[in-house]
XYZ file of C-alpha atoms in Angstrom:
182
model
C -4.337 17.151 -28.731
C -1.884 16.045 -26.056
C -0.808 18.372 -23.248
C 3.188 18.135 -24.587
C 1.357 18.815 -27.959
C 1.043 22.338 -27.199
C 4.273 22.464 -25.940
C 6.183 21.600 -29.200
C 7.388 24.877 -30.786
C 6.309 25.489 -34.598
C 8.556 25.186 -37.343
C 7.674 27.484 -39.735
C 9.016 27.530 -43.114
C 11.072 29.577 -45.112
C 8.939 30.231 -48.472
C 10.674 33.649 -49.684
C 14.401 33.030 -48.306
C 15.621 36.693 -49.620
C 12.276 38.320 -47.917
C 13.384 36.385 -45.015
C 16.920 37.278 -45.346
C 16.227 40.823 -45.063
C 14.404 40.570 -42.280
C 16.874 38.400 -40.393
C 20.013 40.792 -41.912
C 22.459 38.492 -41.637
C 22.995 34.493 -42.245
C 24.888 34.290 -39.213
C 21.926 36.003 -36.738
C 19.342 33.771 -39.137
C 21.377 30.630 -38.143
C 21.747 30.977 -34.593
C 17.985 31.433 -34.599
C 17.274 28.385 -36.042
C 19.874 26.902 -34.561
C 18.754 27.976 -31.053
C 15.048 26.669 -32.461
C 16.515 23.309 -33.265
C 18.243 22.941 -29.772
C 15.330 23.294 -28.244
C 13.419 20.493 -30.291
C 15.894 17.700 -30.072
C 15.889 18.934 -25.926
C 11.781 18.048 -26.083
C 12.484 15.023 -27.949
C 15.278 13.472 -25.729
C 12.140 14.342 -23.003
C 9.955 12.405 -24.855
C 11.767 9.337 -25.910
C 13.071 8.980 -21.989
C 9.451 9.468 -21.412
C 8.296 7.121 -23.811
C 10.827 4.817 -22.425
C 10.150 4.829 -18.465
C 6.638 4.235 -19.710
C 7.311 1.187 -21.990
C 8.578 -0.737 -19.028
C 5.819 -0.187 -17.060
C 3.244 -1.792 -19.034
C 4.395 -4.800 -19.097
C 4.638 -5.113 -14.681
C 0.871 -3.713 -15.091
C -0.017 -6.121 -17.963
C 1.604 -8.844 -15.718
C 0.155 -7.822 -11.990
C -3.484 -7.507 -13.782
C -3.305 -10.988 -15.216
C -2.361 -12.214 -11.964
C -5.340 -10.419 -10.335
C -7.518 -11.582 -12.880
C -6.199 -15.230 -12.231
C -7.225 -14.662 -8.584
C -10.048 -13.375 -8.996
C -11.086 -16.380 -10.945
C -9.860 -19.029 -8.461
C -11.747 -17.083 -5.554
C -14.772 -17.284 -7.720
C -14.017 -20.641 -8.255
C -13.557 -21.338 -4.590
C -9.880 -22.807 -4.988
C -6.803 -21.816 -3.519
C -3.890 -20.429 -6.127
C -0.585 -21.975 -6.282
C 2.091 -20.104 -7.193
C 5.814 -20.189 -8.249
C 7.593 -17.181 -7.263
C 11.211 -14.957 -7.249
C 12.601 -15.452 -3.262
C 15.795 -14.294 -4.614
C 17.888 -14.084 -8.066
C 17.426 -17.280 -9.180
C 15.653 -18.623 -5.682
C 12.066 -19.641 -6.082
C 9.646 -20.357 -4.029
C 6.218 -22.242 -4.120
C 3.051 -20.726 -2.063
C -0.881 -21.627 -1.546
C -2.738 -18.945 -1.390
C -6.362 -19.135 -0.219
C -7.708 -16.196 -2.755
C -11.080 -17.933 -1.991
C -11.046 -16.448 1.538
C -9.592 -13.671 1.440
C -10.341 -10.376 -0.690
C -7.770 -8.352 -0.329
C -4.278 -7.772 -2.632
C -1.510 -5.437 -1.817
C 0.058 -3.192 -4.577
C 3.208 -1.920 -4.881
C 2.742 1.392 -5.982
C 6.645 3.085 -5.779
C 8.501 5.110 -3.918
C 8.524 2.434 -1.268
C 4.508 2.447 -0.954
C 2.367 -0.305 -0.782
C -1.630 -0.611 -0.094
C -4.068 -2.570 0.282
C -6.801 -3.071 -1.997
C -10.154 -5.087 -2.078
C -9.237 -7.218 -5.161
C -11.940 -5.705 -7.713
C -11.004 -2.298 -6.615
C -7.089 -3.384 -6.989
C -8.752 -4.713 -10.889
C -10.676 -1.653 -11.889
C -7.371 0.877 -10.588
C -5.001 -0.993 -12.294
C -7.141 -1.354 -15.748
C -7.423 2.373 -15.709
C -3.435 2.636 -14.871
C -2.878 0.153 -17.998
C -5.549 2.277 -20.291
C -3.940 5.816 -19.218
C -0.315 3.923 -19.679
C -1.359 2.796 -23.623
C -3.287 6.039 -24.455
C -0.138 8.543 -23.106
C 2.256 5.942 -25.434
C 0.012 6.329 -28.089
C 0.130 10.524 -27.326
C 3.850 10.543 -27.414
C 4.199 8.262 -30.591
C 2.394 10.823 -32.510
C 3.984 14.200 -30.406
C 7.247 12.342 -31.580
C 5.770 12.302 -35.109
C 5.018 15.867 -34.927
C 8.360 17.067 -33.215
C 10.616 15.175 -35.821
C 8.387 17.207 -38.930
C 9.184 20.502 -36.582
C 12.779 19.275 -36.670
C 13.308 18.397 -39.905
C 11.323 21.824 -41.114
C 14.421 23.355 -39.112
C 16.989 21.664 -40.830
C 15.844 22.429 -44.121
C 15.327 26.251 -43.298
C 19.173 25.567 -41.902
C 20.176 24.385 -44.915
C 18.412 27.205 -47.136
C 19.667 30.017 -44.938
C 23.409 28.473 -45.334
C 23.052 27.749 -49.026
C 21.556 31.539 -49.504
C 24.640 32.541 -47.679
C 26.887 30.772 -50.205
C 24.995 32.076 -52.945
C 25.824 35.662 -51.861
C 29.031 35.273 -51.283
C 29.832 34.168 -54.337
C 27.951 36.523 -55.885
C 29.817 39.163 -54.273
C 32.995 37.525 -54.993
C 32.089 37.655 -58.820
C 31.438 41.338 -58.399
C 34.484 41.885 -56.562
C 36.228 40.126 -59.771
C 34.269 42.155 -62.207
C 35.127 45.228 -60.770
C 38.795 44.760 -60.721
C 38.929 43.598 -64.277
């Protein structure tokens, strides 16, 4: 179980509507419950899916600066230089050598306008555990979606029983209304 796992609310639902009707006491109070239960959901799940989002696009710029460590590290063990092709500019390229044979050290940009230095197989092992920890939390939110859109969905149905029991009322004490002045 995920940490955000524990923070999505339970939906319970409405078995006995009447039994729950007299508890609640009116429709109205009943729906702004649920209603203020289902606001709070689709507020988690907008979380989530920007979440789930911001997270997407960083695995492939891992995926991609890995490879290219990997492909360093095997010229250096190799004992050739690497040539590269890479962005100067939007659409400016540039060519370099780079002697990975002599020299063990990368740089990584790691945000917010930080950048270290790294041997290169420590610069490997952080940024397969970065890429692991990316896929697993993806993985975590794909299934705390899963679970948020049954809470959600729970909601609307106990929405739509609470409003439909409403009707069902009214009418009934419409018919009595009409009985009685007959």
């Amino acid at each position: 179980m995920s940490a955000s796992t524990e923070q999505i609310p339970v939906a319970t639902f409405i078995d006995d509507i009447d039994k729950y009707m007299v508890k609640e006491g009116s429709a109205e109070a009943a729906l702004e419950k649920l209603q203020a239960f289902y606001s709070a959901c689709k507020a988690i799940e907008q979380r989530m899916s920007q979440r789930k989002k911001r997270l997407q696009a960083k695995v492939p710029d891992i995926e991609s600066t890995y490879n290219a460590l990997l492909q360093m590290q095997q010229r250096a063990e190799q004992g050739e230089s690497l040539t590269v092709h890479y962005e100067l500019a939007q659409c400016v390229y540039a060519k370099a050598i780079v002697p990975v044979h002599r020299e063990n050290k990368v740089c990584l940009w790691l945000g917010a306008n930080v950048m270290l230095e790294y041997g290169r197989e420590e610069a490997i092992e952080l940024l397969e555990r970065n890429l692991a920890e990316a896929k697993k939390t993806l993985q975590e939110l794909h299934e705390d979606q899963a679970l948020l859109r049954d809470q959600i969905t729970t909601t609307e149905v106990n929405m739509a029983r609470v409003f439909n029991w409403d009707v069902k009322e009214r009418r009934k004490a419409k018919a009595a209304e009409a009985s009685e002045a007959q």
